[in-house]
Coordinates of C-alpha atoms and ligand atoms in Angstrom, one line a residue:
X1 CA 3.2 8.8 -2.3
X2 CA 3.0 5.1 -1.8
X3 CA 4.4 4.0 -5.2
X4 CA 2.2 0.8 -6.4
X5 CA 5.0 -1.9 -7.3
X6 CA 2.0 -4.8 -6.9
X7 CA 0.6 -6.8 -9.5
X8 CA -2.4 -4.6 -10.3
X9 CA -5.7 -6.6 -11.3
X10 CA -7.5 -3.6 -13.2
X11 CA -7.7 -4.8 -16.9
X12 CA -5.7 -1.1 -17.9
X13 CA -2.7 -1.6 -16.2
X14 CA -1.2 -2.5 -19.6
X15 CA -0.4 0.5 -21.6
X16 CA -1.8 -0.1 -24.8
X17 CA -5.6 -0.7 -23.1
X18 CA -5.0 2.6 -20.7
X19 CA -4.2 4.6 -23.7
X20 CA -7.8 3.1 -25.0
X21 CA -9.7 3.3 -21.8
X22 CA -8.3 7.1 -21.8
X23 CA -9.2 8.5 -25.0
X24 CA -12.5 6.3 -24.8
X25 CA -13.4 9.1 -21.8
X26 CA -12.3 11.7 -23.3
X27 CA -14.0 11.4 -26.3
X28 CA -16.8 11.2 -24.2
X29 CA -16.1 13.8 -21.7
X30 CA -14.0 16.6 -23.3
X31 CA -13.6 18.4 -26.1
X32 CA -10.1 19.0 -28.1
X33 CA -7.7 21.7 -27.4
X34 CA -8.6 24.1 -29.9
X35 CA -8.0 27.6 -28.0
X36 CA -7.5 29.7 -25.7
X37 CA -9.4 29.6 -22.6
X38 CA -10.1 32.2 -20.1
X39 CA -9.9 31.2 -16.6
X40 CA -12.7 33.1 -14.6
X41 CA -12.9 30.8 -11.7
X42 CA -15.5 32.4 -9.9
X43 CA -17.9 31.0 -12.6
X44 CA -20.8 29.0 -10.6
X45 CA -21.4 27.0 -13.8
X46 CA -17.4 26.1 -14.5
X47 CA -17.4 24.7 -11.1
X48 CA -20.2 22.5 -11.5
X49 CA -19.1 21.2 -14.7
X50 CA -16.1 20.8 -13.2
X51 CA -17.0 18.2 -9.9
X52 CA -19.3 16.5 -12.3
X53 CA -16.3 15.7 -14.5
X54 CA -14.2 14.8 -12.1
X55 CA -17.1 12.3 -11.1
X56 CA -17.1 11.6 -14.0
X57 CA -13.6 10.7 -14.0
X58 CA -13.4 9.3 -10.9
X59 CA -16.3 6.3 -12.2
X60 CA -14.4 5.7 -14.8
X61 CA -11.4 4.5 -12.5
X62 CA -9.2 7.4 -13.7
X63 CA -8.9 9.6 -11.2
X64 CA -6.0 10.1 -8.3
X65 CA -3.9 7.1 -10.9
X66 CA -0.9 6.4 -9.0
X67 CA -3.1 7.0 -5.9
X68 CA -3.8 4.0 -3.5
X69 CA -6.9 2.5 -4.0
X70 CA -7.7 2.3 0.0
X71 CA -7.8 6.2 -0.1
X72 CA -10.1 6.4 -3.4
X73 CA -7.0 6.5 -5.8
X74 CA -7.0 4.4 -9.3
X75 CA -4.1 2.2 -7.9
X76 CA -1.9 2.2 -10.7
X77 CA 1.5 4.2 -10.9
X78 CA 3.1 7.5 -11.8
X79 CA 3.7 6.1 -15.3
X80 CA 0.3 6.1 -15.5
X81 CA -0.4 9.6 -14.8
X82 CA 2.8 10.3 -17.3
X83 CA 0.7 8.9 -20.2
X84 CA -2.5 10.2 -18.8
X85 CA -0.9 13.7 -18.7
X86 CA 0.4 13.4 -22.5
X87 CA -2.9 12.5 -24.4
X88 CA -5.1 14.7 -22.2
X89 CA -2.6 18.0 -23.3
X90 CA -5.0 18.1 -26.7
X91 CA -7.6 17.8 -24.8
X92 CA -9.9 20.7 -21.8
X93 CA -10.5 19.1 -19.6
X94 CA -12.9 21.6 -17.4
X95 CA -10.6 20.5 -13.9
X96 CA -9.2 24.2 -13.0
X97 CA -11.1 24.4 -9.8
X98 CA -9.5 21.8 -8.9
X99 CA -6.0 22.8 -9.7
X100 CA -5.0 23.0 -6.0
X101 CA -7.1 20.4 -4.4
X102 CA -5.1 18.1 -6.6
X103 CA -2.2 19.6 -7.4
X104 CA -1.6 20.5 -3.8
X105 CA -3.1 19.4 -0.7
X106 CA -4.2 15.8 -2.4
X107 CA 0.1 15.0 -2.2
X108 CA -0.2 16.8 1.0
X109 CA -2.8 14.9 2.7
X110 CA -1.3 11.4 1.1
X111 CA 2.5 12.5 2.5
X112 CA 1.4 13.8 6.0
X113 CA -2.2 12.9 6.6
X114 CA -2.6 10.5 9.1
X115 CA -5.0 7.1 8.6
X116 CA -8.0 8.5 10.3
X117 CA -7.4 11.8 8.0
X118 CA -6.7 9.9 4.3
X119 CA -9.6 8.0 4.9
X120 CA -11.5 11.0 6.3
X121 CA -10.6 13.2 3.4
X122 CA -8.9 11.8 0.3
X123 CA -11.6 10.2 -1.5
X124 CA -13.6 13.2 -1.4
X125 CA -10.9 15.1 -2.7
X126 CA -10.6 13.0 -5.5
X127 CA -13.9 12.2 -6.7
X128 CA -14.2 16.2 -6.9
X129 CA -16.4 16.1 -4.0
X130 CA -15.3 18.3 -1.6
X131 CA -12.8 21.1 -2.9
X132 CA -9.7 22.5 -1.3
X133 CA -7.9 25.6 -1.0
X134 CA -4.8 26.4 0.2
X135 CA -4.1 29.7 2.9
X136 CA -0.7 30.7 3.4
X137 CA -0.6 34.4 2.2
X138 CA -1.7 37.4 4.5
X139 CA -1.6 40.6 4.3
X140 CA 1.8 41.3 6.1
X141 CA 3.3 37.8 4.8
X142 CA 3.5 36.8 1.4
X143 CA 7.0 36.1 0.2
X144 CA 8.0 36.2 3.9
X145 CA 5.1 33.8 4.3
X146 CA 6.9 32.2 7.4
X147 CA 6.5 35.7 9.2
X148 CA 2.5 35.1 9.0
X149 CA 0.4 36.1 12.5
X150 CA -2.5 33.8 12.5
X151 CA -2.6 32.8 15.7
X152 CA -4.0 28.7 16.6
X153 CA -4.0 28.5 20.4
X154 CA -4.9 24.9 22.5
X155 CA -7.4 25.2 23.9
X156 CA -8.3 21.2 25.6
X157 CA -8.9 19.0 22.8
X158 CA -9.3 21.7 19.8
X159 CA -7.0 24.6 18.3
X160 CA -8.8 27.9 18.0
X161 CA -7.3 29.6 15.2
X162 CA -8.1 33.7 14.6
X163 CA -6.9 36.1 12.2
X164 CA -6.4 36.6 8.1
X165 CA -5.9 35.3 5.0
X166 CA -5.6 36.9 1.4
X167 CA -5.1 35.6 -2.3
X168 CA -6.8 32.3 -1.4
X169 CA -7.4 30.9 -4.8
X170 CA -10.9 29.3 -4.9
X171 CA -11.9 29.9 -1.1
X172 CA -15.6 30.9 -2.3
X173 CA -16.0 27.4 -3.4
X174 CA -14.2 25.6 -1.5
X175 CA -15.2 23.0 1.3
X176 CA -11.9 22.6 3.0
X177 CA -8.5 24.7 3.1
X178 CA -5.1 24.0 4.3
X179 CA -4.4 27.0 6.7
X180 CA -0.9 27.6 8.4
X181 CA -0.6 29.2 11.6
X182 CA 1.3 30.3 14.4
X183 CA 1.4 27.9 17.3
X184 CA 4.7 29.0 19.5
X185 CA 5.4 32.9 18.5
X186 CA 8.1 32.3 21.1
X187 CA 10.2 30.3 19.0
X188 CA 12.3 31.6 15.6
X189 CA 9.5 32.5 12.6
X190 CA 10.3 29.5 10.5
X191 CA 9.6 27.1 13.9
X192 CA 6.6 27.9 15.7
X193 CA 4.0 27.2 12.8
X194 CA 1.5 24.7 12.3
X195 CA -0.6 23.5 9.4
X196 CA -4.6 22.6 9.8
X197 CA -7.4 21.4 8.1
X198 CA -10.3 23.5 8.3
X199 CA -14.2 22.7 7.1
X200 CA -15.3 25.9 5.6
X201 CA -19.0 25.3 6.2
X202 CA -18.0 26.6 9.9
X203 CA -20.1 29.9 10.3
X204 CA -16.8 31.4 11.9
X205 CA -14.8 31.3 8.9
X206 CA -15.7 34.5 6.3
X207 CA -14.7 34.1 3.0
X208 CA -15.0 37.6 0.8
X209 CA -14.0 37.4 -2.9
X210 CA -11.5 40.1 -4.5
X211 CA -12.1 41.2 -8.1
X212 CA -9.6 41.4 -10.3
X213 CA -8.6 43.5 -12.8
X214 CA -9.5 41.2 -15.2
X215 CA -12.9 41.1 -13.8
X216 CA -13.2 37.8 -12.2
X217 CA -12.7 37.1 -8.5
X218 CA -10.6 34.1 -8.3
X219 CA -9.6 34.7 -5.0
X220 CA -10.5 36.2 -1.7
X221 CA -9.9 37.4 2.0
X222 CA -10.3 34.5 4.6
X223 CA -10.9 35.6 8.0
X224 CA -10.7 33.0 11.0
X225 CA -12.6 34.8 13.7
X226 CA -12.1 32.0 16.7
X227 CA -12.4 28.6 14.3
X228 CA -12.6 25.5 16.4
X229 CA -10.6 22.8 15.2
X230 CA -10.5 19.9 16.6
X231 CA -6.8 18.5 17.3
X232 CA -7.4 15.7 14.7
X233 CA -7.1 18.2 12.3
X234 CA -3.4 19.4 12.6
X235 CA -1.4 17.9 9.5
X236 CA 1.9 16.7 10.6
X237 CA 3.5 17.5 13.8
X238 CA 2.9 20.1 16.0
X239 CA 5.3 23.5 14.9
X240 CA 6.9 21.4 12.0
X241 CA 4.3 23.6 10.0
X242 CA 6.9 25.4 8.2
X243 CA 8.3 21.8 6.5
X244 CA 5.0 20.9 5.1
X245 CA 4.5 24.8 3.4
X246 CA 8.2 24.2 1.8
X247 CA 6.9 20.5 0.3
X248 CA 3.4 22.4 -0.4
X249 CA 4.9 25.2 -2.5
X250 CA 7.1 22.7 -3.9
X251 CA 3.8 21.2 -5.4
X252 CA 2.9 23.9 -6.4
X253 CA 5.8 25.0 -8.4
X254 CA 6.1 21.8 -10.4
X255 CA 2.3 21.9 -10.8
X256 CA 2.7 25.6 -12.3
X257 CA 5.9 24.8 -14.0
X258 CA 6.1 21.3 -15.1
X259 CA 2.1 19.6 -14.2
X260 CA 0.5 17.2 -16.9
X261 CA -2.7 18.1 -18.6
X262 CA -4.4 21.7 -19.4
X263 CA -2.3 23.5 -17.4
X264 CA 0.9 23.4 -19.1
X265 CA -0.9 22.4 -22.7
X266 CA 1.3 24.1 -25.9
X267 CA -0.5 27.3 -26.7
X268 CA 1.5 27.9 -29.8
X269 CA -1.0 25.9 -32.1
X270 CA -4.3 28.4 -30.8
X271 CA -1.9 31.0 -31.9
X272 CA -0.6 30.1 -35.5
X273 CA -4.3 29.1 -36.0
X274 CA -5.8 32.5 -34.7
X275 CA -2.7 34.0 -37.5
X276 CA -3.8 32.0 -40.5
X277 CA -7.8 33.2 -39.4
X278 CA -6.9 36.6 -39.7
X279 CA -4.1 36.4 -42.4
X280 CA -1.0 37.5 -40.9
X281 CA 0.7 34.0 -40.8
X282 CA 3.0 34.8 -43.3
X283 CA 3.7 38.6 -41.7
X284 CA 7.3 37.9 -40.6
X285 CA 7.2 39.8 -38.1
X286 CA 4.5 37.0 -36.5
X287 CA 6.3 34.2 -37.8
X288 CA 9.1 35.4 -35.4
X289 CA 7.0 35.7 -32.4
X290 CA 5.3 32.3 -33.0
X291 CA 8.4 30.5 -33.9
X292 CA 10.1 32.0 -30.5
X293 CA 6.9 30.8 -28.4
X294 CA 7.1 27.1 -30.1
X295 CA 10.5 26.9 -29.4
X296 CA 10.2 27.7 -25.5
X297 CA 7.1 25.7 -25.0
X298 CA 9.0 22.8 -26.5
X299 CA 11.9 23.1 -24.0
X300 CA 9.6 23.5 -21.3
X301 CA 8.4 20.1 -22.0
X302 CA 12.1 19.0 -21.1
X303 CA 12.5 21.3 -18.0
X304 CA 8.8 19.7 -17.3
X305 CA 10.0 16.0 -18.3
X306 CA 13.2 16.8 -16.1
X307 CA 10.8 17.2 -13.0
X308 CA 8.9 14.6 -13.4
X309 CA 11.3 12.2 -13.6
X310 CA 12.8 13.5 -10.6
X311 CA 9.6 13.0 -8.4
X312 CA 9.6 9.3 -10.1
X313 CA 12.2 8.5 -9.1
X314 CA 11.3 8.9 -5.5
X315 CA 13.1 12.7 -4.7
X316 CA 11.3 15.7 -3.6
X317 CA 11.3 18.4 -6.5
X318 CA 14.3 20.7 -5.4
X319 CA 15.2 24.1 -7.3
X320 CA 14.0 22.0 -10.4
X321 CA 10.5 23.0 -9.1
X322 CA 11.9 27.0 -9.3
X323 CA 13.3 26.6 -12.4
X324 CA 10.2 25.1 -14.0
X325 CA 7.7 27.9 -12.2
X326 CA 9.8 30.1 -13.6
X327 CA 9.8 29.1 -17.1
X328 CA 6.2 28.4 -17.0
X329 CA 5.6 32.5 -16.1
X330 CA 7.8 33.6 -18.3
X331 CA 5.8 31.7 -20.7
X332 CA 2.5 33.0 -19.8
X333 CA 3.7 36.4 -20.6
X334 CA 5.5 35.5 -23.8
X335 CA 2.3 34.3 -24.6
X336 CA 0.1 37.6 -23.4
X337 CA 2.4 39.6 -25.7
X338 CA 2.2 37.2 -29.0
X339 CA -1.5 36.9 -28.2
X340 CA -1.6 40.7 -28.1
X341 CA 1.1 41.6 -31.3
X342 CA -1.6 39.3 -33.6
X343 CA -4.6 40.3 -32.1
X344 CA -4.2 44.0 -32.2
X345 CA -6.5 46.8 -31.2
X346 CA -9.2 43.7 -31.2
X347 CA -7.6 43.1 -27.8
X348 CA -8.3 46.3 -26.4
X349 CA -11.7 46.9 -27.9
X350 CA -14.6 44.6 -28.3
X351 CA -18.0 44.8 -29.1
X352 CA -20.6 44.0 -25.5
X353 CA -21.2 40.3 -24.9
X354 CA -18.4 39.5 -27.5
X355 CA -16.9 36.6 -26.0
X356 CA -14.8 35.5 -28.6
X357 CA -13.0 38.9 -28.3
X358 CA -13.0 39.6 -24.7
X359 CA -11.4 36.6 -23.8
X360 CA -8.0 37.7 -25.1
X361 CA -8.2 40.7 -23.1
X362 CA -8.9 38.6 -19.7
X363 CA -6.2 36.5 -20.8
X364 CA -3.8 39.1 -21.5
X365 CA -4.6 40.7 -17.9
X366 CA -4.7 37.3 -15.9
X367 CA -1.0 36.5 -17.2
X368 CA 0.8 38.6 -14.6
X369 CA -0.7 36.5 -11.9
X370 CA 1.1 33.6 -13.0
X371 CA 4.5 35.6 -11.8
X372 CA 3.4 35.9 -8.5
X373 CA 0.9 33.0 -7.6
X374 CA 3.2 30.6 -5.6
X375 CA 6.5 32.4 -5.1
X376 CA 7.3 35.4 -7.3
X377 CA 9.4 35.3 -10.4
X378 CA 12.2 37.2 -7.5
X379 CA 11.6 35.1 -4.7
X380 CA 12.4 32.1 -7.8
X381 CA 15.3 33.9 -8.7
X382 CA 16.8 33.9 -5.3
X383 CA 16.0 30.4 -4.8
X384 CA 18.3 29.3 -8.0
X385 CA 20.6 31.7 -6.9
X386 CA 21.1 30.4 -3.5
X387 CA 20.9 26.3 -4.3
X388 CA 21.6 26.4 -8.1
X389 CA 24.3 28.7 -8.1
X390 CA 25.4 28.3 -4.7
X391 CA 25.6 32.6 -4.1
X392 CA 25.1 33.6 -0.6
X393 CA 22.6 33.4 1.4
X394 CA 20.1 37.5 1.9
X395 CA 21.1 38.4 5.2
X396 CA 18.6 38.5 7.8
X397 CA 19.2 40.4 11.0
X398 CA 16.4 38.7 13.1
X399 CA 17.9 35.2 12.3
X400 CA 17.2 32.9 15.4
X401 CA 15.4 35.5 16.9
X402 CA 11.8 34.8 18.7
X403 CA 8.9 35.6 16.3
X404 CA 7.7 37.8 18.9
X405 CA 10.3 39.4 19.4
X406 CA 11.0 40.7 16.0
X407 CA 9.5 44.2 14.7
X408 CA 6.4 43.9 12.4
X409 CA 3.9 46.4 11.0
Ligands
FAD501 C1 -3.2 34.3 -9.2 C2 -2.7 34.2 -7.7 C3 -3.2 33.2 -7.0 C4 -2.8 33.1 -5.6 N1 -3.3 32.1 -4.8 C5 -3.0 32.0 -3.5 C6 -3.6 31.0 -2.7 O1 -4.4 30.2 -3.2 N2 -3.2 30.9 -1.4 C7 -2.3 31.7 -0.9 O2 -1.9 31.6 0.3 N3 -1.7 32.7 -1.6 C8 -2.1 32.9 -3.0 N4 -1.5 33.9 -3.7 C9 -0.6 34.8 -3.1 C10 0.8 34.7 -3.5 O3 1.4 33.6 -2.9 C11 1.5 36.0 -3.0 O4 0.9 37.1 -3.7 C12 3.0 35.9 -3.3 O5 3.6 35.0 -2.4 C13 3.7 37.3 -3.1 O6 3.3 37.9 -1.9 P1 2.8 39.4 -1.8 O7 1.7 39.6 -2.8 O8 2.5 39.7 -0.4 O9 4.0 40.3 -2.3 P2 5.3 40.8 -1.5 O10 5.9 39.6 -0.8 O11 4.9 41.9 -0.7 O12 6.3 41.2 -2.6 C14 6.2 42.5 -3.3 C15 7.3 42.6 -4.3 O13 8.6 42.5 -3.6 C16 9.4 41.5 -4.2 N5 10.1 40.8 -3.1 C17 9.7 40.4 -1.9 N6 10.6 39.8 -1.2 C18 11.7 39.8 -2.0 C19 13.1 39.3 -1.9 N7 13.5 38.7 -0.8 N8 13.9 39.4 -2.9 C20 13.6 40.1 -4.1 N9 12.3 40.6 -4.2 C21 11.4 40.4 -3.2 C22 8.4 40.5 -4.8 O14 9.0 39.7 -5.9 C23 7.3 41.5 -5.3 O15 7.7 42.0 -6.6 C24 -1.9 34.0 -5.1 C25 -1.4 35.0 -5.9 C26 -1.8 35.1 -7.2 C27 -1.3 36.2 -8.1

């Protein structure tokens, strides 16, 4: 990101009138943190809401903050967003649609989009606009993501790009994805991939939504069945595809792990409040488990903190970003279980149309996700244990060997 060192000449710039002009929206625009929040994405209604905040958001002059202005940002810095990021953690805001449009390919686009594409594509992006997803995962590539088969084939001045996607967060309301393919199975797996900006509202792109076992359908198959895409549209350089995913899941871990806002918000408090309502607060047993969850959420401030300073200071999120994911999803499940332990049989039975009560369960059953969205809790561990620790590398007998060239179901 281009870091704003200027003299800015928005009247918020100082800190003590960009706390104001902040709670001043939120006030107006949110309400406080006061529990837990189940995240059924597929919700027509929570999408809405959520584009019209971040309209919302974006009038105000608050949206995108250490974003250029040129490209739709607020033009002011990272410190900003810091600030931004503490006082909105008391606060839902009703963004988490856009959790990887901004999260993810909004860095993306800023680090490797072109001219012609930032200005084709990032203002929308911010003011909530248009919505992005991001495609990476097949079926026969997930942790191995760089072993994926979609094919993207020249053909004159456009790519045609044919085959499938699964897990794509968000794809059923999305207006643009992020789609890595293969452009040179000739060369080694991790070298012959490219990364593309697709328009979803292409008739040859089919999006079908998965449910869950939570019984939303947050995600979905993608199938490319010959998508024309004009050569404008390739993001970075041709086969350096498999650069921009590792910077893209690097994103996304801090964003799991260590982002501002809702996202990584204390839960502890919904907790100890939920125990005082139904008077086991001073059951010891609970006091444990609450104290336990306080105590990690506070350090994952630090871990978080850690991060971010990091990518202020200018240096892409290493193993940091592992360490943090990690943390965060061993959080969410630390959380499932104290949720469940204070709950009790209320979690596992509820009365129809009982939202109140249901919502623990779809929280309880959403929190594996969190272990496997963007690299699982493994895959994490391997990564600290190969650039942490410095253990040896998981051999791979195909190394250097041609993509095509290598046995595949
Ligand atoms: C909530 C959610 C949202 C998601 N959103 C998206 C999205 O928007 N876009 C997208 O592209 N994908 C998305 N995904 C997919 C996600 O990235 C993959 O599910 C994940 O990378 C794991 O791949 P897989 O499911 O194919 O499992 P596999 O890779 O088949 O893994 C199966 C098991 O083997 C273990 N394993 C695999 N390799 C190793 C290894 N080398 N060492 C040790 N253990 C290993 C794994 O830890 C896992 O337990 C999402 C997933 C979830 C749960």
């Amino acid at each position: 990101m281009q870091e704003n060192t200027q003299t800015l000449d928005s009247p918020i710039q100082d800190e003590e009138p960009f706390r104001a002009a902040v709670l001043n929206f939120l006030e107006g625009n949110c309400e406080r943190v006061n529990e837990s929040e189940s995240s059924l994405e597929d919700d027509p209604e929570r999408v809405k809401e959520c584009r019209n905040f971040q309209k919302e958001l974006f009038n105000a002059g608050l949206a995108a903050l250490p974003y250029s202005k040129e490209y739709g940002g607020a033009g002011l810095t990272k410190k900003h967003q810091e600030l931004f990021d503490e006082i909105a953690r008391d606060w839902r805001l009703p963004n988490g649609p856009l959790y990887i449009s901004h999260g993810m390919c909004l860095p993306m686009l800023d680090q490797y989009g072109t001219d012609e594409q930032k200005n084709t594509f990032m203002k929308e992006c911010i003011s909530g606009e248009k919505i992005w997803c991001q495609l990476f995962s097949e079926p026969g590539a997930g942790s191995d993501v760089a072993s994926l088969s979609t094919r993207a084939s020249r053909d004159g001045d456009e790519w045609v790009i044919s085959g499938q996607k699964v897990w794509t967060s968000g794809a059923h309301y999305a207006d643009l994805g992020m789609v890595i393919a293969r452009t040179d199975p000739s060369l080694p797996k991790h070298k012959g991939l490219s990364m593309f900006i697709i328009d979803f509202s292409d008739p040859s792109v089919e999006v079908k939504p998965l449910k869950q076992i939570s019984g939303g359908s947050g995600f979905n198959e993608v199938f490319f069945n010959e998508t024309r895409v004009p050569s404008s549209q390739l993001l970075g350089d041709l086969n350096q595809g498999w650069n921009l995913a590792v910077s893209m899941l690097m994103f996304e871990r801090v964003s799991i792990g260590a982002g501002g806002g809702s996202l990584t918000a204390d839960r502890s408090p919904t907790l100890i409040e939920l125990a005082k309502a139904l008077d086991k607060n001073t059951d010891p047993h609970i006091r444990q488990i609450l104290s336990n969850l306080w105590i990690r959420e506070k350090i994952r401030r630090f871990i978080g903190q850690r991060v971010r300073d990091s990518v202020a200071a200018g240096r892409v999120p290493g193993p940091e970003g592992s360490i943090a994911k990690l943390n965060g999803s061993l959080l969410a499940r630390l959380f499932r279980d104290a949720s469940m332990e204070i709950i009790g049989t209320s979690g596992q039975a509820w009365e129809i149309g009982d939202e109140e009560a249901e919502k623990w369960s779809v929280g309880c059953l959403a929190a594996s996700g969190v272990s496997i969205a963007g690299g699982t809790d493994e895959v994490q561990r391997n990564i600290i244990g190969e650039r942490v620790l410095a253990l040896p590398k998981e051999p791979d007998p195909y190394k250097g060997a041609s993509w095509d060239s290598v046995p595949r179901n």
